[in-house]
mmCIF file of C-alpha atoms in Angstrom:
data_model
loop_
_atom_site.group_PDB
_atom_site.id
_atom_site.type_symbol
_atom_site.label_atom_id
_atom_site.label_comp_id
_atom_site.label_asym_id
_atom_site.label_seq_id
_atom_site.Cartn_x
_atom_site.Cartn_y
_atom_site.Cartn_z
ATOM 1 C CA UNK A 138 107.475 157.431 98.760
ATOM 2 C CA UNK A 139 105.263 155.747 95.962
ATOM 3 C CA UNK A 140 105.871 153.558 93.213
ATOM 4 C CA UNK A 141 106.135 156.284 90.768
ATOM 5 C CA UNK A 142 108.119 158.263 92.726
ATOM 6 C CA UNK A 143 110.824 154.945 93.160
ATOM 7 C CA UNK A 144 110.653 154.178 89.483
ATOM 8 C CA UNK A 145 111.205 157.559 88.335
ATOM 9 C CA UNK A 146 114.282 157.867 90.305
ATOM 10 C CA UNK A 147 115.636 154.464 89.666
ATOM 11 C CA UNK A 148 115.307 155.385 86.030
ATOM 12 C CA UNK A 149 117.850 158.369 87.115
ATOM 13 C CA UNK A 150 119.865 156.562 88.923
ATOM 14 C CA UNK A 151 120.520 154.082 86.041
ATOM 15 C CA UNK A 152 120.995 156.667 83.268
ATOM 16 C CA UNK A 153 122.900 158.859 85.834
ATOM 17 C CA UNK A 154 125.545 155.970 86.567
ATOM 18 C CA UNK A 155 125.439 154.951 82.964
ATOM 19 C CA UNK A 156 126.440 158.304 81.346
ATOM 20 C CA UNK A 157 128.907 159.246 84.461
ATOM 21 C CA UNK A 158 130.778 155.708 84.072
ATOM 22 C CA UNK A 159 130.811 155.967 80.276
ATOM 23 C CA UNK A 160 132.127 159.384 80.400
ATOM 24 C CA UNK A 161 134.920 158.562 82.573
ATOM 25 C CA UNK A 162 136.055 155.807 80.414
ATOM 26 C CA UNK A 163 136.267 157.817 77.694
ATOM 27 C CA UNK A 164 137.993 160.252 78.676
ATOM 28 C CA UNK A 165 140.615 157.531 80.445
ATOM 29 C CA UNK A 166 140.999 156.386 76.661
ATOM 30 C CA UNK A 167 142.394 159.574 75.735
ATOM 31 C CA UNK A 168 146.308 160.539 75.945
ATOM 32 C CA UNK A 169 147.582 163.040 78.788
ATOM 33 C CA UNK A 170 148.979 165.812 77.402
ATOM 34 C CA UNK A 171 152.405 167.188 77.036
ATOM 35 C CA UNK A 172 151.644 170.894 76.994
ATOM 36 C CA UNK A 173 150.891 172.069 80.905
ATOM 37 C CA UNK A 174 147.720 173.893 80.253
ATOM 38 C CA UNK A 175 146.422 171.162 78.655
ATOM 39 C CA UNK A 176 147.221 168.574 81.011
ATOM 40 C CA UNK A 177 145.830 170.677 83.528
ATOM 41 C CA UNK A 178 142.760 171.134 81.886
ATOM 42 C CA UNK A 179 142.447 166.775 81.267
ATOM 43 C CA UNK A 180 143.592 166.340 85.307
ATOM 44 C CA UNK A 181 140.639 168.458 86.380
ATOM 45 C CA UNK A 182 138.073 166.817 83.718
ATOM 46 C CA UNK A 183 139.228 163.497 85.238
ATOM 47 C CA UNK A 184 138.688 164.652 88.748
ATOM 48 C CA UNK A 185 135.324 166.149 87.957
ATOM 49 C CA UNK A 186 134.547 163.134 86.292
ATOM 50 C CA UNK A 187 135.150 161.145 88.832
ATOM 51 C CA UNK A 188 133.703 163.250 91.365
ATOM 52 C CA UNK A 189 130.486 162.375 89.037
ATOM 53 C CA UNK A 190 131.000 158.630 89.253
ATOM 54 C CA UNK A 191 131.095 158.886 93.251
ATOM 55 C CA UNK A 192 127.851 160.555 93.093
ATOM 56 C CA UNK A 193 126.172 158.948 90.940
ATOM 57 C CA UNK A 194 127.187 155.595 93.028
ATOM 58 C CA UNK A 195 126.143 157.136 96.143
ATOM 59 C CA UNK A 196 122.815 158.022 95.087
ATOM 60 C CA UNK A 197 122.208 154.465 93.600
ATOM 61 C CA UNK A 198 123.451 152.981 97.351
ATOM 62 C CA UNK A 199 121.047 155.471 98.663
ATOM 63 C CA UNK A 200 118.399 154.172 96.169
ATOM 64 C CA UNK A 201 119.119 150.610 97.173
ATOM 65 C CA UNK A 202 118.711 150.971 100.693
ATOM 66 C CA UNK A 203 115.731 152.839 100.170
ATOM 67 C CA UNK A 204 113.913 150.036 98.689
ATOM 68 C CA UNK A 205 115.441 146.994 100.909
ATOM 69 C CA UNK A 206 113.568 149.448 103.762
ATOM 70 C CA UNK A 207 110.389 149.877 101.867
ATOM 71 C CA UNK A 208 110.604 145.822 101.219
ATOM 72 C CA UNK A 209 111.420 145.261 104.598
ATOM 73 C CA UNK A 210 108.344 146.991 106.008
#
């Protein structure tokens, strides 16, 4: 993987991590709802955003490992 590819992936990684964490934090500031249907929607969106954060962190860990391996070579 060349330097340009790594730089592009690093930029995407940064944006993905920032946006996924920000979206989850915004949702967590919203009060849960009393109505069951609204609460179910809130819970589903919360779980989805948690999964996005986990995915973003996995991609970040992969990128760091890839960069460390490249530096070691």
